[in-house]
Amino acid sequence: MEDALSPIASLTAAERALLDRTRQFRRDVAAPQAASWERARLVPREIIREAARLGLTAIEVPEALGGQGAGFVAKTLVAEELARSDMGLAFSLINTQNAASRVARQGTQAQIARHLAPLIAGERMGCTALTEPQAGSDFPAITTTARKIEGGWIIDGEKAWITNAASAETVLLYAKTDAAAGTAGIAAFLIDTDGPGFERLAPYGMMGGHAIGVGGFRLAGFRVDEDALFYPPGEAFKRALDGINGARIYVAAMCCGMVAEALRVALDYATRRHAFGKRLIDHQGIRWSLVDVAAELEAARLLTYRAAGVIARGENAVLAAALAKKVAVEMAGRRLPQCMQAMGAEGLREEHPIGRHIACARIAAYVDGTTEIQNERIGALLEKTYL
Ligand SMILES: Cc1cc2nc3c(=O)[nH]c(=O)nc-3n(C[C@H](O)[C@H](O)[C@H](O)COP(=O)(O)OP(=O)(O)OC[C@H]3O[C@@H](n4cnc5c(N)ncnc54)[C@H](O)[C@@H]3O)c2cc1C
């Protein structure tokens, strides 16, 4: 069913075509294979290349540079659609697209020439590395250092919980050039992962969601050239925060996509399975339970689409993004198990996505700011907004 509340009508013809290709890819490729990727704890690179051929690694890259030139609302809808079958894959692809988009928009000519085409083609995967073993929510507390030397920099430190770390070849890495300067001493470097002193750590085993390829890196005396500097000290911290509201909104959209698919799967089952002489859906207890799922899903979607519109118009999205992420994440945490419950034991089977979605809803509660950090953002604006 086409979602009557979605902002599809606001998309350009090219953006709609991108969304159609995404839907086809999701149904033909991701839906049937997601369970096997979970078992293997890996998405084959050929699948990434296939997604790249459809434009999913270059959604916001300008057309003039080989991308799709799509806007933020289209990106949000792509995220929602992909996550219906695999939020891990959705997050992985969008992280590569984010790296490509930053290179295209903010890179030097040399950085564009070196990194952009392989990212767009899915030949290289990208990642953004802020988090460290001792610093997550408190990003300014990172301790990875970048020391200036003649003609370049020496980087030392460790990164943890990085999406695509299992396979990424291009890393936007944040490090401190001056530990005493606070956030003004943070810089970002665009690096290749194949030099001496770069160690890729084993990917993490989690309760689920392994298509996200999360893991870490250790850098010991890792030397990069002068032109690896992507954001200089004084600029990097602000640039890192620039993208955070958008990220919160597409994570909210992913939560909506997972719940929409779980509801569809549960409804499909409840209209075919019989108990006590009638269809499950004809038992008021089951029907009302799924009504609650649908109602809260649509409320979260409206917050998410509203927030996407705020970003698309270039307005301040701090409150809209935090509200959308908090509500959508908590909605998914409550409503996915409810969809599973409506299916009885059948809902546990790995060929249904709901178990993977429950694990990914937990992931959504941490990435791009935990729910507590969303509370902090909303809390700081309570009096200004509601008093
Ligand atoms: C699957 C996955 C993928 C990820 N991908 C990336 C990535 O690509 N790049 C990257 O840089 N990072 C990534 N992260 C890391 C993510 O950004 C961090 O997990 C997140 O910032 C939280 O940090 P933490 O896990 O260290 O928790 P901590 O910061 O240690 O927090 C622990 C708990 O304390 C709470 N807390 C912390 N501060 C406050 C406060 N001020 N008030 C109230 N409560 C607070 C938190 O909400 C949380 O509940 C990823 C994480 C996961 C799980």
mmCIF file with all atom_site columns, C-alpha atoms in Angstrom, residues 17-198:
data_model
loop_
_atom_site.group_PDB
_atom_site.id
_atom_site.type_symbol
_atom_site.label_atom_id
_atom_site.label_alt_id
_atom_site.label_comp_id
_atom_site.label_asym_id
_atom_site.label_entity_id
_atom_site.label_seq_id
_atom_site.pdbx_PDB_ins_code
_atom_site.Cartn_x
_atom_site.Cartn_y
_atom_site.Cartn_z
_atom_site.occupancy
_atom_site.B_iso_or_equiv
_atom_site.pdbx_formal_charge
_atom_site.auth_seq_id
_atom_site.auth_comp_id
_atom_site.auth_asym_id
_atom_site.auth_atom_id
_atom_site.pdbx_PDB_model_num
ATOM 1   C CA . ALA A 1 17  ? 12.660 7.129   -9.686  1.00 0.00 ? 17  ALA A CA 1
ATOM 2   C CA . LEU A 1 18  ? 15.405 6.644   -7.063  1.00 0.00 ? 18  LEU A CA 1
ATOM 3   C CA . LEU A 1 19  ? 12.783 5.662   -4.479  1.00 0.00 ? 19  LEU A CA 1
ATOM 4   C CA . ASP A 1 20  ? 11.177 3.217   -6.954  1.00 0.00 ? 20  ASP A CA 1
ATOM 5   C CA . ARG A 1 21  ? 14.568 1.600   -7.621  1.00 0.00 ? 21  ARG A CA 1
ATOM 6   C CA . THR A 1 22  ? 15.163 1.384   -3.872  1.00 0.00 ? 22  THR A CA 1
ATOM 7   C CA . ARG A 1 23  ? 11.810 -0.342  -3.368  1.00 0.00 ? 23  ARG A CA 1
ATOM 8   C CA . GLN A 1 24  ? 12.552 -2.841  -6.131  1.00 0.00 ? 24  GLN A CA 1
ATOM 9   C CA . PHE A 1 25  ? 16.026 -3.567  -4.713  1.00 0.00 ? 25  PHE A CA 1
ATOM 10  C CA . ARG A 1 26  ? 14.606 -3.931  -1.230  1.00 0.00 ? 26  ARG A CA 1
ATOM 11  C CA . ARG A 1 27  ? 11.929 -6.394  -2.341  1.00 0.00 ? 27  ARG A CA 1
ATOM 12  C CA . ASP A 1 28  ? 14.020 -8.413  -4.815  1.00 0.00 ? 28  ASP A CA 1
ATOM 13  C CA . VAL A 1 29  ? 17.417 -8.445  -3.114  1.00 0.00 ? 29  VAL A CA 1
ATOM 14  C CA . ALA A 1 30  ? 17.326 -7.356  0.535   1.00 0.00 ? 30  ALA A CA 1
ATOM 15  C CA . ALA A 1 31  ? 14.100 -9.031  1.706   1.00 0.00 ? 31  ALA A CA 1
ATOM 16  C CA . PRO A 1 32  ? 15.011 -12.556 0.551   1.00 0.00 ? 32  PRO A CA 1
ATOM 17  C CA . GLN A 1 33  ? 18.684 -12.366 1.577   1.00 0.00 ? 33  GLN A CA 1
ATOM 18  C CA . ALA A 1 34  ? 18.729 -10.357 4.818   1.00 0.00 ? 34  ALA A CA 1
ATOM 19  C CA . ALA A 1 35  ? 18.455 -13.438 7.057   1.00 0.00 ? 35  ALA A CA 1
ATOM 20  C CA . SER A 1 36  ? 21.456 -15.053 5.334   1.00 0.00 ? 36  SER A CA 1
ATOM 21  C CA . TRP A 1 37  ? 23.504 -11.832 5.744   1.00 0.00 ? 37  TRP A CA 1
ATOM 22  C CA . GLU A 1 38  ? 22.646 -11.921 9.434   1.00 0.00 ? 38  GLU A CA 1
ATOM 23  C CA . ARG A 1 39  ? 23.824 -15.537 9.688   1.00 0.00 ? 39  ARG A CA 1
ATOM 24  C CA . ALA A 1 40  ? 27.054 -14.751 7.802   1.00 0.00 ? 40  ALA A CA 1
ATOM 25  C CA . ARG A 1 41  ? 27.444 -11.463 9.748   1.00 0.00 ? 41  ARG A CA 1
ATOM 26  C CA . LEU A 1 42  ? 28.394 -9.843  6.449   1.00 0.00 ? 42  LEU A CA 1
ATOM 27  C CA . VAL A 1 43  ? 26.794 -8.294  3.382   1.00 0.00 ? 43  VAL A CA 1
ATOM 28  C CA . PRO A 1 44  ? 28.704 -9.443  0.253   1.00 0.00 ? 44  PRO A CA 1
ATOM 29  C CA . ARG A 1 45  ? 30.487 -6.584  -1.537  1.00 0.00 ? 45  ARG A CA 1
ATOM 30  C CA . GLU A 1 46  ? 28.629 -7.472  -4.735  1.00 0.00 ? 46  GLU A CA 1
ATOM 31  C CA . ILE A 1 47  ? 25.365 -6.464  -3.014  1.00 0.00 ? 47  ILE A CA 1
ATOM 32  C CA . ILE A 1 48  ? 26.922 -3.105  -2.089  1.00 0.00 ? 48  ILE A CA 1
ATOM 33  C CA . ARG A 1 49  ? 28.028 -2.650  -5.716  1.00 0.00 ? 49  ARG A CA 1
ATOM 34  C CA . GLU A 1 50  ? 24.517 -3.495  -6.910  1.00 0.00 ? 50  GLU A CA 1
ATOM 35  C CA . ALA A 1 51  ? 23.032 -0.914  -4.524  1.00 0.00 ? 51  ALA A CA 1
ATOM 36  C CA . ALA A 1 52  ? 25.665 1.569   -5.729  1.00 0.00 ? 52  ALA A CA 1
ATOM 37  C CA . ARG A 1 53  ? 24.622 1.040   -9.371  1.00 0.00 ? 53  ARG A CA 1
ATOM 38  C CA . LEU A 1 54  ? 21.110 2.125   -8.303  1.00 0.00 ? 54  LEU A CA 1
ATOM 39  C CA . GLY A 1 55  ? 22.492 5.325   -6.760  1.00 0.00 ? 55  GLY A CA 1
ATOM 40  C CA . LEU A 1 56  ? 22.238 4.346   -3.082  1.00 0.00 ? 56  LEU A CA 1
ATOM 41  C CA . THR A 1 57  ? 25.841 5.287   -2.238  1.00 0.00 ? 57  THR A CA 1
ATOM 42  C CA . ALA A 1 58  ? 25.524 8.743   -3.808  1.00 0.00 ? 58  ALA A CA 1
ATOM 43  C CA . ILE A 1 59  ? 22.033 9.972   -2.919  1.00 0.00 ? 59  ILE A CA 1
ATOM 44  C CA . GLU A 1 60  ? 23.050 13.546  -2.050  1.00 0.00 ? 60  GLU A CA 1
ATOM 45  C CA . VAL A 1 61  ? 26.149 13.756  -4.281  1.00 0.00 ? 61  VAL A CA 1
ATOM 46  C CA . PRO A 1 62  ? 25.560 16.429  -6.959  1.00 0.00 ? 62  PRO A CA 1
ATOM 47  C CA . GLU A 1 63  ? 24.686 15.072  -10.413 1.00 0.00 ? 63  GLU A CA 1
ATOM 48  C CA . ALA A 1 64  ? 27.607 16.994  -11.900 1.00 0.00 ? 64  ALA A CA 1
ATOM 49  C CA . LEU A 1 65  ? 29.933 14.779  -9.828  1.00 0.00 ? 65  LEU A CA 1
ATOM 50  C CA . GLY A 1 66  ? 28.210 11.520  -10.725 1.00 0.00 ? 66  GLY A CA 1
ATOM 51  C CA . GLY A 1 67  ? 25.632 11.357  -7.933  1.00 0.00 ? 67  GLY A CA 1
ATOM 52  C CA . GLN A 1 68  ? 21.853 11.410  -7.714  1.00 0.00 ? 68  GLN A CA 1
ATOM 53  C CA . GLY A 1 69  ? 21.549 15.070  -6.663  1.00 0.00 ? 69  GLY A CA 1
ATOM 54  C CA . ALA A 1 70  ? 18.634 14.127  -4.407  1.00 0.00 ? 70  ALA A CA 1
ATOM 55  C CA . GLY A 1 71  ? 17.454 16.145  -1.414  1.00 0.00 ? 71  GLY A CA 1
ATOM 56  C CA . PHE A 1 72  ? 17.080 15.274  2.243   1.00 0.00 ? 72  PHE A CA 1
ATOM 57  C CA . VAL A 1 73  ? 13.404 14.263  2.092   1.00 0.00 ? 73  VAL A CA 1
ATOM 58  C CA . ALA A 1 74  ? 14.233 11.700  -0.619  1.00 0.00 ? 74  ALA A CA 1
ATOM 59  C CA . LYS A 1 75  ? 17.123 10.393  1.490   1.00 0.00 ? 75  LYS A CA 1
ATOM 60  C CA . THR A 1 76  ? 14.773 10.002  4.465   1.00 0.00 ? 76  THR A CA 1
ATOM 61  C CA . LEU A 1 77  ? 12.279 8.003   2.394   1.00 0.00 ? 77  LEU A CA 1
ATOM 62  C CA . VAL A 1 78  ? 15.069 5.808   0.963   1.00 0.00 ? 78  VAL A CA 1
ATOM 63  C CA . ALA A 1 79  ? 16.237 5.094   4.531   1.00 0.00 ? 79  ALA A CA 1
ATOM 64  C CA . GLU A 1 80  ? 12.701 4.168   5.597   1.00 0.00 ? 80  GLU A CA 1
ATOM 65  C CA . GLU A 1 81  ? 12.237 1.876   2.605   1.00 0.00 ? 81  GLU A CA 1
ATOM 66  C CA . LEU A 1 82  ? 15.569 0.017   2.976   1.00 0.00 ? 82  LEU A CA 1
ATOM 67  C CA . ALA A 1 83  ? 15.123 -0.493  6.710   1.00 0.00 ? 83  ALA A CA 1
ATOM 68  C CA . ARG A 1 84  ? 11.855 -2.345  6.121   1.00 0.00 ? 84  ARG A CA 1
ATOM 69  C CA . SER A 1 85  ? 14.046 -5.341  5.313   1.00 0.00 ? 85  SER A CA 1
ATOM 70  C CA . ASP A 1 86  ? 17.424 -4.548  6.896   1.00 0.00 ? 86  ASP A CA 1
ATOM 71  C CA . MET A 1 87  ? 18.264 -1.469  8.959   1.00 0.00 ? 87  MET A CA 1
ATOM 72  C CA . GLY A 1 88  ? 21.888 -2.619  9.154   1.00 0.00 ? 88  GLY A CA 1
ATOM 73  C CA . LEU A 1 89  ? 22.223 -2.500  5.358   1.00 0.00 ? 89  LEU A CA 1
ATOM 74  C CA . ALA A 1 90  ? 20.358 0.821   5.229   1.00 0.00 ? 90  ALA A CA 1
ATOM 75  C CA . PHE A 1 91  ? 22.728 2.346   7.791   1.00 0.00 ? 91  PHE A CA 1
ATOM 76  C CA . SER A 1 92  ? 25.795 0.912   6.083   1.00 0.00 ? 92  SER A CA 1
ATOM 77  C CA . LEU A 1 93  ? 24.838 2.292   2.646   1.00 0.00 ? 93  LEU A CA 1
ATOM 78  C CA . ILE A 1 94  ? 23.900 5.693   4.046   1.00 0.00 ? 94  ILE A CA 1
ATOM 79  C CA . ASN A 1 95  ? 27.228 5.927   5.875   1.00 0.00 ? 95  ASN A CA 1
ATOM 80  C CA . THR A 1 96  ? 29.062 5.387   2.590   1.00 0.00 ? 96  THR A CA 1
ATOM 81  C CA . GLN A 1 97  ? 26.763 7.916   0.867   1.00 0.00 ? 97  GLN A CA 1
ATOM 82  C CA . ASN A 1 98  ? 27.441 10.404  3.688   1.00 0.00 ? 98  ASN A CA 1
ATOM 83  C CA . ALA A 1 99  ? 31.199 10.031  3.191   1.00 0.00 ? 99  ALA A CA 1
ATOM 84  C CA . ALA A 1 100 ? 30.788 10.474  -0.574  1.00 0.00 ? 100 ALA A CA 1
ATOM 85  C CA . SER A 1 101 ? 28.542 13.492  -0.113  1.00 0.00 ? 101 SER A CA 1
ATOM 86  C CA . ARG A 1 102 ? 30.992 15.194  2.287   1.00 0.00 ? 102 ARG A CA 1
ATOM 87  C CA . VAL A 1 103 ? 33.903 14.541  -0.096  1.00 0.00 ? 103 VAL A CA 1
ATOM 88  C CA . ALA A 1 104 ? 31.908 15.928  -3.035  1.00 0.00 ? 104 ALA A CA 1
ATOM 89  C CA . ARG A 1 105 ? 30.766 19.055  -1.215  1.00 0.00 ? 105 ARG A CA 1
ATOM 90  C CA . GLN A 1 106 ? 33.675 19.854  1.094   1.00 0.00 ? 106 GLN A CA 1
ATOM 91  C CA . GLY A 1 107 ? 36.711 17.992  -0.259  1.00 0.00 ? 107 GLY A CA 1
ATOM 92  C CA . THR A 1 108 ? 39.644 19.513  -2.112  1.00 0.00 ? 108 THR A CA 1
ATOM 93  C CA . GLN A 1 109 ? 40.048 18.773  -5.831  1.00 0.00 ? 109 GLN A CA 1
ATOM 94  C CA . ALA A 1 110 ? 42.711 16.205  -4.908  1.00 0.00 ? 110 ALA A CA 1
ATOM 95  C CA . GLN A 1 111 ? 40.445 14.509  -2.347  1.00 0.00 ? 111 GLN A CA 1
ATOM 96  C CA . ILE A 1 112 ? 37.557 14.404  -4.812  1.00 0.00 ? 112 ILE A CA 1
ATOM 97  C CA . ALA A 1 113 ? 39.800 12.956  -7.518  1.00 0.00 ? 113 ALA A CA 1
ATOM 98  C CA . ARG A 1 114 ? 41.143 10.283  -5.200  1.00 0.00 ? 114 ARG A CA 1
ATOM 99  C CA . HIS A 1 115 ? 38.124 9.200   -3.134  1.00 0.00 ? 115 HIS A CA 1
ATOM 100 C CA . LEU A 1 116 ? 34.809 10.103  -4.755  1.00 0.00 ? 116 LEU A CA 1
ATOM 101 C CA . ALA A 1 117 ? 34.424 7.746   -7.734  1.00 0.00 ? 117 ALA A CA 1
ATOM 102 C CA . PRO A 1 118 ? 35.270 4.525   -5.792  1.00 0.00 ? 118 PRO A CA 1
ATOM 103 C CA . LEU A 1 119 ? 32.809 5.495   -3.026  1.00 0.00 ? 119 LEU A CA 1
ATOM 104 C CA . ILE A 1 120 ? 30.031 6.193   -5.525  1.00 0.00 ? 120 ILE A CA 1
ATOM 105 C CA . ALA A 1 121 ? 30.699 2.884   -7.297  1.00 0.00 ? 121 ALA A CA 1
ATOM 106 C CA . GLY A 1 122 ? 30.670 0.862   -4.067  1.00 0.00 ? 122 GLY A CA 1
ATOM 107 C CA . GLU A 1 123 ? 34.244 -0.199  -4.821  1.00 0.00 ? 123 GLU A CA 1
ATOM 108 C CA . ARG A 1 124 ? 35.179 1.438   -1.534  1.00 0.00 ? 124 ARG A CA 1
ATOM 109 C CA . MET A 1 125 ? 32.979 1.752   1.514   1.00 0.00 ? 125 MET A CA 1
ATOM 110 C CA . GLY A 1 126 ? 33.129 4.811   3.698   1.00 0.00 ? 126 GLY A CA 1
ATOM 111 C CA . CYS A 1 127 ? 32.811 5.425   7.407   1.00 0.00 ? 127 CYS A CA 1
ATOM 112 C CA . THR A 1 128 ? 32.939 8.280   9.888   1.00 0.00 ? 128 THR A CA 1
ATOM 113 C CA . ALA A 1 129 ? 34.968 7.616   13.020  1.00 0.00 ? 129 ALA A CA 1
ATOM 114 C CA . LEU A 1 130 ? 34.308 9.745   16.091  1.00 0.00 ? 130 LEU A CA 1
ATOM 115 C CA . THR A 1 131 ? 33.626 7.233   18.884  1.00 0.00 ? 131 THR A CA 1
ATOM 116 C CA . GLU A 1 132 ? 36.429 5.699   20.942  1.00 0.00 ? 132 GLU A CA 1
ATOM 117 C CA . PRO A 1 133 ? 36.518 3.006   23.628  1.00 0.00 ? 133 PRO A CA 1
ATOM 118 C CA . GLN A 1 134 ? 36.398 5.729   26.329  1.00 0.00 ? 134 GLN A CA 1
ATOM 119 C CA . ALA A 1 135 ? 34.352 8.414   24.539  1.00 0.00 ? 135 ALA A CA 1
ATOM 120 C CA . GLY A 1 136 ? 30.886 7.973   23.013  1.00 0.00 ? 136 GLY A CA 1
ATOM 121 C CA . SER A 1 137 ? 28.224 10.545  23.912  1.00 0.00 ? 137 SER A CA 1
ATOM 122 C CA . ASP A 1 138 ? 31.024 12.777  25.188  1.00 0.00 ? 138 ASP A CA 1
ATOM 123 C CA . PHE A 1 139 ? 32.684 13.290  21.778  1.00 0.00 ? 139 PHE A CA 1
ATOM 124 C CA . PRO A 1 140 ? 34.983 16.143  22.917  1.00 0.00 ? 140 PRO A CA 1
ATOM 125 C CA . ALA A 1 141 ? 36.628 13.624  25.288  1.00 0.00 ? 141 ALA A CA 1
ATOM 126 C CA . ILE A 1 142 ? 38.302 11.706  22.402  1.00 0.00 ? 142 ILE A CA 1
ATOM 127 C CA . THR A 1 143 ? 41.997 11.044  22.932  1.00 0.00 ? 143 THR A CA 1
ATOM 128 C CA . THR A 1 144 ? 43.173 10.019  19.438  1.00 0.00 ? 144 THR A CA 1
ATOM 129 C CA . THR A 1 145 ? 45.949 12.451  18.534  1.00 0.00 ? 145 THR A CA 1
ATOM 130 C CA . ALA A 1 146 ? 47.274 13.876  15.274  1.00 0.00 ? 146 ALA A CA 1
ATOM 131 C CA . ARG A 1 147 ? 50.809 15.241  15.552  1.00 0.00 ? 147 ARG A CA 1
ATOM 132 C CA . LYS A 1 148 ? 52.146 17.571  12.848  1.00 0.00 ? 148 LYS A CA 1
ATOM 133 C CA . ILE A 1 149 ? 55.352 16.521  11.139  1.00 0.00 ? 149 ILE A CA 1
ATOM 134 C CA . GLU A 1 150 ? 57.123 17.780  8.024   1.00 0.00 ? 150 GLU A CA 1
ATOM 135 C CA . GLY A 1 151 ? 54.747 17.138  5.071   1.00 0.00 ? 151 GLY A CA 1
ATOM 136 C CA . GLY A 1 152 ? 52.013 15.399  7.045   1.00 0.00 ? 152 GLY A CA 1
ATOM 137 C CA . TRP A 1 153 ? 50.633 14.094  10.319  1.00 0.00 ? 153 TRP A CA 1
ATOM 138 C CA . ILE A 1 154 ? 51.175 11.117  12.635  1.00 0.00 ? 154 ILE A CA 1
ATOM 139 C CA . ILE A 1 155 ? 47.949 9.668   14.100  1.00 0.00 ? 155 ILE A CA 1
ATOM 140 C CA . ASP A 1 156 ? 47.765 7.525   17.261  1.00 0.00 ? 156 ASP A CA 1
ATOM 141 C CA . GLY A 1 157 ? 44.675 6.176   18.999  1.00 0.00 ? 157 GLY A CA 1
ATOM 142 C CA . GLU A 1 158 ? 41.758 3.796   18.799  1.00 0.00 ? 158 GLU A CA 1
ATOM 143 C CA . LYS A 1 159 ? 38.258 4.075   17.346  1.00 0.00 ? 159 LYS A CA 1
ATOM 144 C CA . ALA A 1 160 ? 35.336 1.891   18.474  1.00 0.00 ? 160 ALA A CA 1
ATOM 145 C CA . TRP A 1 161 ? 31.753 1.204   17.406  1.00 0.00 ? 161 TRP A CA 1
ATOM 146 C CA . ILE A 1 162 ? 32.242 2.464   13.847  1.00 0.00 ? 162 ILE A CA 1
ATOM 147 C CA . THR A 1 163 ? 29.661 1.528   11.192  1.00 0.00 ? 163 THR A CA 1
ATOM 148 C CA . ASN A 1 164 ? 31.294 -0.196  8.185   1.00 0.00 ? 164 ASN A CA 1
ATOM 149 C CA . ALA A 1 165 ? 34.561 -0.629  10.119  1.00 0.00 ? 165 ALA A CA 1
ATOM 150 C CA . ALA A 1 166 ? 34.524 -4.293  9.109   1.00 0.00 ? 166 ALA A CA 1
ATOM 151 C CA . SER A 1 167 ? 35.155 -3.401  5.466   1.00 0.00 ? 167 SER A CA 1
ATOM 152 C CA . ALA A 1 168 ? 35.497 0.359   4.887   1.00 0.00 ? 168 ALA A CA 1
ATOM 153 C CA . GLU A 1 169 ? 38.529 1.510   2.907   1.00 0.00 ? 169 GLU A CA 1
ATOM 154 C CA . THR A 1 170 ? 37.894 5.261   3.285   1.00 0.00 ? 170 THR A CA 1
ATOM 155 C CA . VAL A 1 171 ? 37.641 6.742   6.778   1.00 0.00 ? 171 VAL A CA 1
ATOM 156 C CA . LEU A 1 172 ? 36.772 10.253  7.899   1.00 0.00 ? 172 LEU A CA 1
ATOM 157 C CA . LEU A 1 173 ? 38.600 10.164  11.211  1.00 0.00 ? 173 LEU A CA 1
ATOM 158 C CA . TYR A 1 174 ? 38.439 12.742  14.008  1.00 0.00 ? 174 TYR A CA 1
ATOM 159 C CA . ALA A 1 175 ? 41.521 13.342  16.138  1.00 0.00 ? 175 ALA A CA 1
ATOM 160 C CA . LYS A 1 176 ? 42.949 15.995  18.440  1.00 0.00 ? 176 LYS A CA 1
ATOM 161 C CA . THR A 1 177 ? 45.784 18.155  17.180  1.00 0.00 ? 177 THR A CA 1
ATOM 162 C CA . ASP A 1 178 ? 45.912 20.031  20.491  1.00 0.00 ? 178 ASP A CA 1
ATOM 163 C CA . ALA A 1 179 ? 44.617 18.258  23.593  1.00 0.00 ? 179 ALA A CA 1
ATOM 164 C CA . ALA A 1 180 ? 44.536 21.502  25.583  1.00 0.00 ? 180 ALA A CA 1
ATOM 165 C CA . ALA A 1 181 ? 42.377 23.411  23.084  1.00 0.00 ? 181 ALA A CA 1
ATOM 166 C CA . GLY A 1 182 ? 39.066 21.601  23.747  1.00 0.00 ? 182 GLY A CA 1
ATOM 167 C CA . THR A 1 183 ? 36.776 21.227  20.744  1.00 0.00 ? 183 THR A CA 1
ATOM 168 C CA . ALA A 1 184 ? 38.894 23.809  18.865  1.00 0.00 ? 184 ALA A CA 1
ATOM 169 C CA . GLY A 1 185 ? 41.717 21.257  18.900  1.00 0.00 ? 185 GLY A CA 1
ATOM 170 C CA . ILE A 1 186 ? 39.747 18.594  16.969  1.00 0.00 ? 186 ILE A CA 1
ATOM 171 C CA . ALA A 1 187 ? 40.506 18.018  13.263  1.00 0.00 ? 187 ALA A CA 1
ATOM 172 C CA . ALA A 1 188 ? 39.265 15.436  10.740  1.00 0.00 ? 188 ALA A CA 1
ATOM 173 C CA . PHE A 1 189 ? 41.349 13.439  8.273   1.00 0.00 ? 189 PHE A CA 1
ATOM 174 C CA . LEU A 1 190 ? 40.261 11.558  5.172   1.00 0.00 ? 190 LEU A CA 1
ATOM 175 C CA . ILE A 1 191 ? 42.385 8.429   5.183   1.00 0.00 ? 191 ILE A CA 1
ATOM 176 C CA . ASP A 1 192 ? 42.928 5.143   3.364   1.00 0.00 ? 192 ASP A CA 1
ATOM 177 C CA . THR A 1 193 ? 43.041 2.083   5.591   1.00 0.00 ? 193 THR A CA 1
ATOM 178 C CA . ASP A 1 194 ? 45.916 0.299   3.875   1.00 0.00 ? 194 ASP A CA 1
ATOM 179 C CA . GLY A 1 195 ? 48.994 2.065   5.277   1.00 0.00 ? 195 GLY A CA 1
ATOM 180 C CA . PRO A 1 196 ? 51.410 0.720   7.918   1.00 0.00 ? 196 PRO A CA 1
ATOM 181 C CA . GLY A 1 197 ? 50.253 1.446   11.471  1.00 0.00 ? 197 GLY A CA 1
ATOM 182 C CA . PHE A 1 198 ? 46.567 0.959   10.660  1.00 0.00 ? 198 PHE A CA 1
#
